[in-house]
Coordinates of C-alpha atoms in Angstrom, one line a residue:
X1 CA -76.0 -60.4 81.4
X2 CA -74.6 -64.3 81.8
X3 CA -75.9 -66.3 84.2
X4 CA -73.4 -69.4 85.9
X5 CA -75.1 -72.7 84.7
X6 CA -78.8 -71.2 83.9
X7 CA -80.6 -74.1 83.1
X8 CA -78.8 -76.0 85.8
X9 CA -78.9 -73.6 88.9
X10 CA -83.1 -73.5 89.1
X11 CA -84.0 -74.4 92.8
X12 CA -86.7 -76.5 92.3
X13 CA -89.0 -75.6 95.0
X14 CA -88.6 -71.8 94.3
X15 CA -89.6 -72.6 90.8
X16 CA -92.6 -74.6 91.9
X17 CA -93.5 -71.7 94.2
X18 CA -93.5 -69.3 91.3
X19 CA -95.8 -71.4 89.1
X20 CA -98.3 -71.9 91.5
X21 CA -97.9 -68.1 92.0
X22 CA -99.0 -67.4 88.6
X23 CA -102.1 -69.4 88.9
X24 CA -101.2 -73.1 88.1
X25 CA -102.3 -74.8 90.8
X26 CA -103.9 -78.7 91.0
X27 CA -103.0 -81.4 88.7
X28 CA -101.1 -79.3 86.7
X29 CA -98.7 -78.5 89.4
X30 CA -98.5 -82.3 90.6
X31 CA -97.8 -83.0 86.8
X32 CA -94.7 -80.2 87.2
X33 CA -93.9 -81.8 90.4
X34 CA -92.9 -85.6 88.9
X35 CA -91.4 -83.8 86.0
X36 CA -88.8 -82.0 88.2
X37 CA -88.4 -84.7 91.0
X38 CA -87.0 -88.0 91.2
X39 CA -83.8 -87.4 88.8
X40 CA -80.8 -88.9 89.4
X41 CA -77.2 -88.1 87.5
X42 CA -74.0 -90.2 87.6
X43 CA -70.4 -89.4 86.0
X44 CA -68.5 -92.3 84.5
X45 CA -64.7 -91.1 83.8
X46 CA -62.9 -94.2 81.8
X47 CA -65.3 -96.7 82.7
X48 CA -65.9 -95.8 86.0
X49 CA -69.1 -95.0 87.4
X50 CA -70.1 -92.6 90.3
X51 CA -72.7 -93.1 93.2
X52 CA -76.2 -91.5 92.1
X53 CA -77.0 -88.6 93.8
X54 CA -80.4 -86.5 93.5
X55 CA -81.0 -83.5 91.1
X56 CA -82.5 -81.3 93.0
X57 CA -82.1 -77.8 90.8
X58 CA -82.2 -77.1 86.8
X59 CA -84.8 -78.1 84.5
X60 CA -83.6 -80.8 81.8
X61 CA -82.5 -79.2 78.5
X62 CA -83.3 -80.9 75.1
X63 CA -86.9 -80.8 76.5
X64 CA -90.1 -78.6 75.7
X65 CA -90.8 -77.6 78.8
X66 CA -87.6 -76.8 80.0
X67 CA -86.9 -73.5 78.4
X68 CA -90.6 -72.4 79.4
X69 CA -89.9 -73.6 83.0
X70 CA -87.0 -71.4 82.9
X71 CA -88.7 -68.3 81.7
X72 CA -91.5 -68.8 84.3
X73 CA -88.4 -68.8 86.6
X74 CA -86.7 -65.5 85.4
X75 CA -90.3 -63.9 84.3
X76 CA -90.4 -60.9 87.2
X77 CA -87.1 -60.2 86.7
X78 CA -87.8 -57.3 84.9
X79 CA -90.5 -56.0 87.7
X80 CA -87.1 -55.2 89.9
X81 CA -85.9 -52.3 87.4
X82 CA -86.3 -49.1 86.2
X83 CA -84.3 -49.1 82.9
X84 CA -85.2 -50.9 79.9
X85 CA -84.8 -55.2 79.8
X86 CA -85.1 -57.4 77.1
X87 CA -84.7 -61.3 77.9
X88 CA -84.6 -64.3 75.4
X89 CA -84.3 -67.6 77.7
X90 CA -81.4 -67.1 79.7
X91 CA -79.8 -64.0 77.5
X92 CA -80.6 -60.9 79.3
X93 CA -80.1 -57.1 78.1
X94 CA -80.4 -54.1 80.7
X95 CA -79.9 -50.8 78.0
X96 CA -80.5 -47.0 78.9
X97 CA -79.3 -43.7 77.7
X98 CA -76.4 -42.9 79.4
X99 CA -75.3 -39.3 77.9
X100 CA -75.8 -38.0 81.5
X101 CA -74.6 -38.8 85.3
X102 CA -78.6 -39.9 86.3
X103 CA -78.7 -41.9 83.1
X104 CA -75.5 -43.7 84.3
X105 CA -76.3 -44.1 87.9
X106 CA -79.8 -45.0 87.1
X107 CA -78.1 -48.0 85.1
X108 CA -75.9 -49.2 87.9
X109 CA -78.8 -48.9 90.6
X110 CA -80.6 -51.6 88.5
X111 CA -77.8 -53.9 87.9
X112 CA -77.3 -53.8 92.1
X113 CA -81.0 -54.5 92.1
X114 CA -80.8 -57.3 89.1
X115 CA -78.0 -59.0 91.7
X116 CA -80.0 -58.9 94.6
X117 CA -82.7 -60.4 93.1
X118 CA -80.4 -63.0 91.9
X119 CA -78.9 -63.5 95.3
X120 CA -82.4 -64.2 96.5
X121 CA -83.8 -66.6 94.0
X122 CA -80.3 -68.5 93.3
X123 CA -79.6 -67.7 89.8
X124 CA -76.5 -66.1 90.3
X125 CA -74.9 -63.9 87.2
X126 CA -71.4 -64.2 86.2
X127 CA -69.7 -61.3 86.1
X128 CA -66.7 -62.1 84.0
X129 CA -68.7 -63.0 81.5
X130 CA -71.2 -59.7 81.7
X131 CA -70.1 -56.9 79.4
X132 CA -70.9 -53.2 78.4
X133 CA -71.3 -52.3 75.0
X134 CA -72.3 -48.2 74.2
X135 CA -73.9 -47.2 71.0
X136 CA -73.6 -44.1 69.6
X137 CA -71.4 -41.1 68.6
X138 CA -71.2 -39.4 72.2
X139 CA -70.4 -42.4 74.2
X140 CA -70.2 -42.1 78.3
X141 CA -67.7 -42.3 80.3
X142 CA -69.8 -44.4 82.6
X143 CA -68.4 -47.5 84.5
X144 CA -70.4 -50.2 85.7
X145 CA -70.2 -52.9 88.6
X146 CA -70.9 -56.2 89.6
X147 CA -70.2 -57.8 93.1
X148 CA -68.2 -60.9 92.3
X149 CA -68.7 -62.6 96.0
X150 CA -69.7 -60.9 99.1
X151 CA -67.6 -57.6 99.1
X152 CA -65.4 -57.9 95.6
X153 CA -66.4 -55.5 93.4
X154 CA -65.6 -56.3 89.5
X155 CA -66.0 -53.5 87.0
X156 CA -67.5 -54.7 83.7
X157 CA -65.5 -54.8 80.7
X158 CA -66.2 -52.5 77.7
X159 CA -66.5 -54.6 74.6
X160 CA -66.9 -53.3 70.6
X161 CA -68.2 -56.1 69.6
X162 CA -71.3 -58.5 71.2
X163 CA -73.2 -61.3 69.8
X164 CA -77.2 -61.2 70.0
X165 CA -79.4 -63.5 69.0
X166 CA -77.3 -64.2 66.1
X167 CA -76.5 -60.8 64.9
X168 CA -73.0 -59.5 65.6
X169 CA -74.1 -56.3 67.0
X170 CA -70.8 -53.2 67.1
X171 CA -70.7 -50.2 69.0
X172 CA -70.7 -48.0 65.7
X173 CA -73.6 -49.9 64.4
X174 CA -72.0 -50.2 61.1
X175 CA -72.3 -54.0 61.1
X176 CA -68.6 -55.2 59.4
X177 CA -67.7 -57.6 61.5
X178 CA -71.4 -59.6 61.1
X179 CA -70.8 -59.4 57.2
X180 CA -67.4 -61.0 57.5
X181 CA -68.8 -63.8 60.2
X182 CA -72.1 -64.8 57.9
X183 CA -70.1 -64.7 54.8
X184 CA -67.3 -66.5 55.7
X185 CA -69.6 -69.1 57.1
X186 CA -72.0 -69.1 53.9
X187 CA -68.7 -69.4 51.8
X188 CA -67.7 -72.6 53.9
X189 CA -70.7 -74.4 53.0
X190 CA -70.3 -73.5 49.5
X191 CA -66.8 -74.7 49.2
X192 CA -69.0 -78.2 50.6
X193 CA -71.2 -78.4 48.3
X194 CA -68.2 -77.9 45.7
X195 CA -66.7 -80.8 47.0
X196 CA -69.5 -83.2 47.9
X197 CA -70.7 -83.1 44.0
X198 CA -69.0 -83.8 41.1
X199 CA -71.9 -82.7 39.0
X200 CA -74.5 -80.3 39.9
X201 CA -77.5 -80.0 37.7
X202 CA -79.2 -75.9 38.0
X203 CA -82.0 -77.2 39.7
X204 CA -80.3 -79.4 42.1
X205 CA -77.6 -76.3 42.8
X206 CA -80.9 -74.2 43.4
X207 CA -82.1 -76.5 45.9
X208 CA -79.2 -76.2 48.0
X209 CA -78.1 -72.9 47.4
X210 CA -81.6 -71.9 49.0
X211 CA -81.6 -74.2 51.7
X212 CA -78.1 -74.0 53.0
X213 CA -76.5 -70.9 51.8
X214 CA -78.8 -68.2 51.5
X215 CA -80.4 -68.2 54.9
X216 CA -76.8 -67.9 56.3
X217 CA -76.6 -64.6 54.3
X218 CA -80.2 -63.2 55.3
X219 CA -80.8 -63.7 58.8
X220 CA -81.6 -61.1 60.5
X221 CA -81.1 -58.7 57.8
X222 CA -83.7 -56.0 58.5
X223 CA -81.2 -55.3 61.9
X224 CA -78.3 -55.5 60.1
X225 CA -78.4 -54.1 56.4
X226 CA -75.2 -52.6 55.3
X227 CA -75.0 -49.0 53.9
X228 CA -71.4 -49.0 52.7
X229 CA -71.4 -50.5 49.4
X230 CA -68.4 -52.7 50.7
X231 CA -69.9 -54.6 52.6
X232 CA -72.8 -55.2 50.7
X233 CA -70.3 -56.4 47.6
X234 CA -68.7 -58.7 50.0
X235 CA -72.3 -60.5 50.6
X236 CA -73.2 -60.5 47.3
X237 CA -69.8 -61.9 45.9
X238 CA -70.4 -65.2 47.5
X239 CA -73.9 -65.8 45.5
X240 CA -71.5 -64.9 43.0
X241 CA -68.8 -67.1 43.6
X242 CA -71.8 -69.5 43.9
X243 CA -73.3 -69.5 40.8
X244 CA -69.7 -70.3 38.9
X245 CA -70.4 -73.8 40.6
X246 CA -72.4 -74.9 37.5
X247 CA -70.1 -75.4 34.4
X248 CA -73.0 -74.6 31.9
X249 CA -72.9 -71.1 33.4
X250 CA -69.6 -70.1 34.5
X251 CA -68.4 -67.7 31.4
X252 CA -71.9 -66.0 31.5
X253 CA -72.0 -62.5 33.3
X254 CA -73.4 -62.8 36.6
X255 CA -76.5 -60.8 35.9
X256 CA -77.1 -63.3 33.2
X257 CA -76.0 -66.0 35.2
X258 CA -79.0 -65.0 38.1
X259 CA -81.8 -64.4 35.1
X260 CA -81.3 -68.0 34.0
X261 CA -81.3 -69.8 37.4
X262 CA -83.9 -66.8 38.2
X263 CA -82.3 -66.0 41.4
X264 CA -82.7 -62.3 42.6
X265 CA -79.2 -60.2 43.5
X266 CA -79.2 -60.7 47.2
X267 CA -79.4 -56.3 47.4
X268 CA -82.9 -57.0 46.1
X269 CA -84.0 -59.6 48.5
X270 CA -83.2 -57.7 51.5
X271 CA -85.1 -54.6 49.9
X272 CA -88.1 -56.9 49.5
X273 CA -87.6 -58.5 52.7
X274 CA -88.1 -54.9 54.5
X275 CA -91.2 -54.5 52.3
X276 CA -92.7 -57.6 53.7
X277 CA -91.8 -56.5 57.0
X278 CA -93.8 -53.1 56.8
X279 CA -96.6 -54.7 55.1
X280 CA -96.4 -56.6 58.7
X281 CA -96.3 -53.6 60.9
X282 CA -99.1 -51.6 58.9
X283 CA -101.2 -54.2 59.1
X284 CA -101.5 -55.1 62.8
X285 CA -99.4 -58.6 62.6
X286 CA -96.6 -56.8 64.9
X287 CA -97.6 -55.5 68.4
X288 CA -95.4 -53.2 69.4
X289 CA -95.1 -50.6 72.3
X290 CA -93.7 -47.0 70.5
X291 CA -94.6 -46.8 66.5
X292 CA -91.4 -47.5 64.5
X293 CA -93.3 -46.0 61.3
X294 CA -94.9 -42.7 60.5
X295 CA -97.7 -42.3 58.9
X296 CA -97.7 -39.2 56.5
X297 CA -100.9 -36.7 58.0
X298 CA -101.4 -35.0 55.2
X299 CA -104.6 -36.1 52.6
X300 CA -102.5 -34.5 49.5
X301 CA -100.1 -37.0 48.4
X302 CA -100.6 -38.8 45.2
X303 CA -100.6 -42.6 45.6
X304 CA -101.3 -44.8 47.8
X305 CA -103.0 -43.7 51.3
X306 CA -100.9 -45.9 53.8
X307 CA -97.8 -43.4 52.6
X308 CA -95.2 -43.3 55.5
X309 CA -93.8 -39.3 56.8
X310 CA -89.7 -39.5 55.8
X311 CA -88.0 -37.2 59.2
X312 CA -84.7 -35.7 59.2
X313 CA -81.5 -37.0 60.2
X314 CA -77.8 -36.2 60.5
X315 CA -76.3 -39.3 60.7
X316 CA -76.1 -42.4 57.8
X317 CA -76.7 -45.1 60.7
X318 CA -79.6 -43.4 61.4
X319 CA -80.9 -43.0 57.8
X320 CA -80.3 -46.8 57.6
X321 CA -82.5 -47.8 60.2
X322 CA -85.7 -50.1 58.6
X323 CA -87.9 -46.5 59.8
X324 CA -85.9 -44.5 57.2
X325 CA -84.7 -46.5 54.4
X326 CA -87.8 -48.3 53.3
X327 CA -89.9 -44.3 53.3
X328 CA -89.1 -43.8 49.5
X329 CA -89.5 -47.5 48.1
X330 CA -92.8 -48.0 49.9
X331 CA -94.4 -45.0 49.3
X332 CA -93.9 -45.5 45.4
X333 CA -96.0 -48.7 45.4
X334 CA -99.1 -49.2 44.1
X335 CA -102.7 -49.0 46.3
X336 CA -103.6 -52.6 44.9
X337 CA -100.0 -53.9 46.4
X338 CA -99.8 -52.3 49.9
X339 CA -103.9 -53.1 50.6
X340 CA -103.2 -56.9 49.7
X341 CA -105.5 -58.7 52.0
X342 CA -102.9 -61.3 53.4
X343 CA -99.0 -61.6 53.4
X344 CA -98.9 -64.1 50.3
X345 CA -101.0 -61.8 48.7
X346 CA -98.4 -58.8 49.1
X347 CA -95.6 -60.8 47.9
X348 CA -97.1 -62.1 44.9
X349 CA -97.9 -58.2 44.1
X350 CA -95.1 -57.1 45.1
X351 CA -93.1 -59.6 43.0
X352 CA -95.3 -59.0 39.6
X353 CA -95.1 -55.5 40.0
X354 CA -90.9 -55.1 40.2
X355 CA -90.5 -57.9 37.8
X356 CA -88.9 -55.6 35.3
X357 CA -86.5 -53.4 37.4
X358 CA -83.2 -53.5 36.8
X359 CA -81.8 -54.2 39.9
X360 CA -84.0 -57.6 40.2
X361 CA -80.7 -59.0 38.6
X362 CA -78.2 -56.5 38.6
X363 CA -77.3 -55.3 42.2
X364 CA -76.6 -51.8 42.4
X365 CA -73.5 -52.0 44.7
X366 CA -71.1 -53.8 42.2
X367 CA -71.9 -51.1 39.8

């Protein structure tokens, strides 16, 4: 869901009715009050300047408060449906299962309740800009609709492909077309650093190669993890490509090449960064609503006793979700690694204790 001008549509009265509404009343409010008021904007086109006129909706961007003004703004929005909602400042996700007609109409009854609830506080939505994206093998034949004016009706367009919070999300879930957008980005910045040094010492190349590179490669990756060893080749061949930056080290293998600069294959990192996530989970950092992880009931397993229960499925996309992939590495740690008292402590463990596997150097997808 797209909203027209977000920050810059917020009435500022309504919004000054809906924090006193939530109990911020008094000096506070008054504080609010001068924030919002006595703004002025002007447009100067080649030197010439506009009257002032008064702001009297949007909260300023590039400011701490605005985005939280905003979300005080949009923060019953959800209270108006009956389907699922997720909302991250002004990007808004409405998602149901749709494999049946109630499913369907139950989805399109909300977005007409989303609209009028946008007609009434004056945040209108764009509609061009909304789309539909449907997961899944069985997808729906379902069409969805938007009033564009006061009688148009626009039906959404159906897209394979949408961006979320960084992640280029697919309707098959497989994930290709984020692995070509991160790594073609990650091997931009290395083809920079490649021309902004003429000599690169190993421990300066480390430096940047973990600041600027890496990340670009790794966000988000516990979402995202390809199972096609494809894909997973293309991410690692730009640490690759990386590591022939240093002259010293060029003719070396690449396994060798890692070991000296003692940078782990990028295959392993994500495996320990959904370790370190679990740990997370298991140990009450993460509040969630329905249990992503399973704990195995029985008493009779050998090893450790926060072992996780490993269910069926039909599908690979499903066996590649964080709940199904991680089963058979976690359960085969050690007690003393998965009962570390703190998440420092766990990575340290975890690190000493799979210092010597093979794949800490040698990714098993270019095998």
């Amino acid at each position: 869901m797209d909203y027209q001008k977000a920050f810059d549509s917020v009435p500022h009265r309504r919004l000054l009715a809906k924090i006193s509404a939530l109990g911020i009343r008094g000096k506070v409010l008054e504080w609010m009050r001068d924030f919002l008021s006595g703004r002025k904007q002007t447009v100067v086109v080649n030197g010439n300047r506009s009257e002032e006129a008064d702001v009297c909706s949007g909260v300023p961007q590039c400011s701490v408060l605005g985005p939280i003004l905003f979300v005080m703004y949009i923060n019953d929005l959800p209270q108006q449906v009956k389907t699922n909602v997720r909302m991250f400042a002004d990007d808004t996700k409405l998602f149901a299962r749709t494999d049946t007609r109630e499913g369907t109409v139950c989805l399109q009854e909300d977005l007409d309740r989303l609209q009028d609830w946008s007609d009434k506080w004056l945040l209108k939505f764009h509609p061009e800009k909304c789309s539909v994206i449907k997961l899944g093998v069985q997808k729906s034949e379902g069409k969805y609709f938007m009033r564009k004016g006061q009688e148009q009706q626009l039906e959404l367009r159906e897209s394979g492909v949408e961006r979320d919070l960084g992640v280029m999300m697919d309707s098959g879930l497989v994930f290709k077309e984020h692995v070509a957008y991160c790594t073609a980005k990650a091997n931009k910045v290395v083809g920079i650093i490649r021309r902004s040094f003429d000599h690169l010492t190993e421990h300066t190349f480390v430096q940047l190669y973990k600041s600027l590179v890496r990340p670009l490669l790794e966000y988000g990756h516990c979402v995202w993890q390809p199972y096609h060893k494809t894909l997973c080749s293309d991410i690692e061949d730009v640490q690759r490509r990386a590591t022939k930056l240093l002259g010293s080290l060029r003719d070396k293998p690449y396994p060798e090449r890692l070991r000296l600069l003692k940078l782990p294959c990028l295959e392993h990192r994500r495996l320990r960064g959904d370790m370190i996530e679990v740990y997370k989970y298991l140990h009450g950092y993460y509040s969630v609503q329905h249990p992503t992880f399973i704990k195995a009931t029985t008493t009779r397993l050998r090893g450790h006793s926060m072992k996780l229960y490993k269910s069926k499925y039909r599908l690979n996309v499903r066996g590649n979700f964080i709940s199904h992939r991680i089963v058979d590495s976690w359960n085969g740690l050690p007690d003393s690694v998965v009962s570390a008292t703190s998440v420092n402590s766990f990575k340290n463990l975890l690190d000493h204790h799979w210092r010597d596997l093979p794949s800490l150097y040698k990714p098993e997808c270019q095998n």
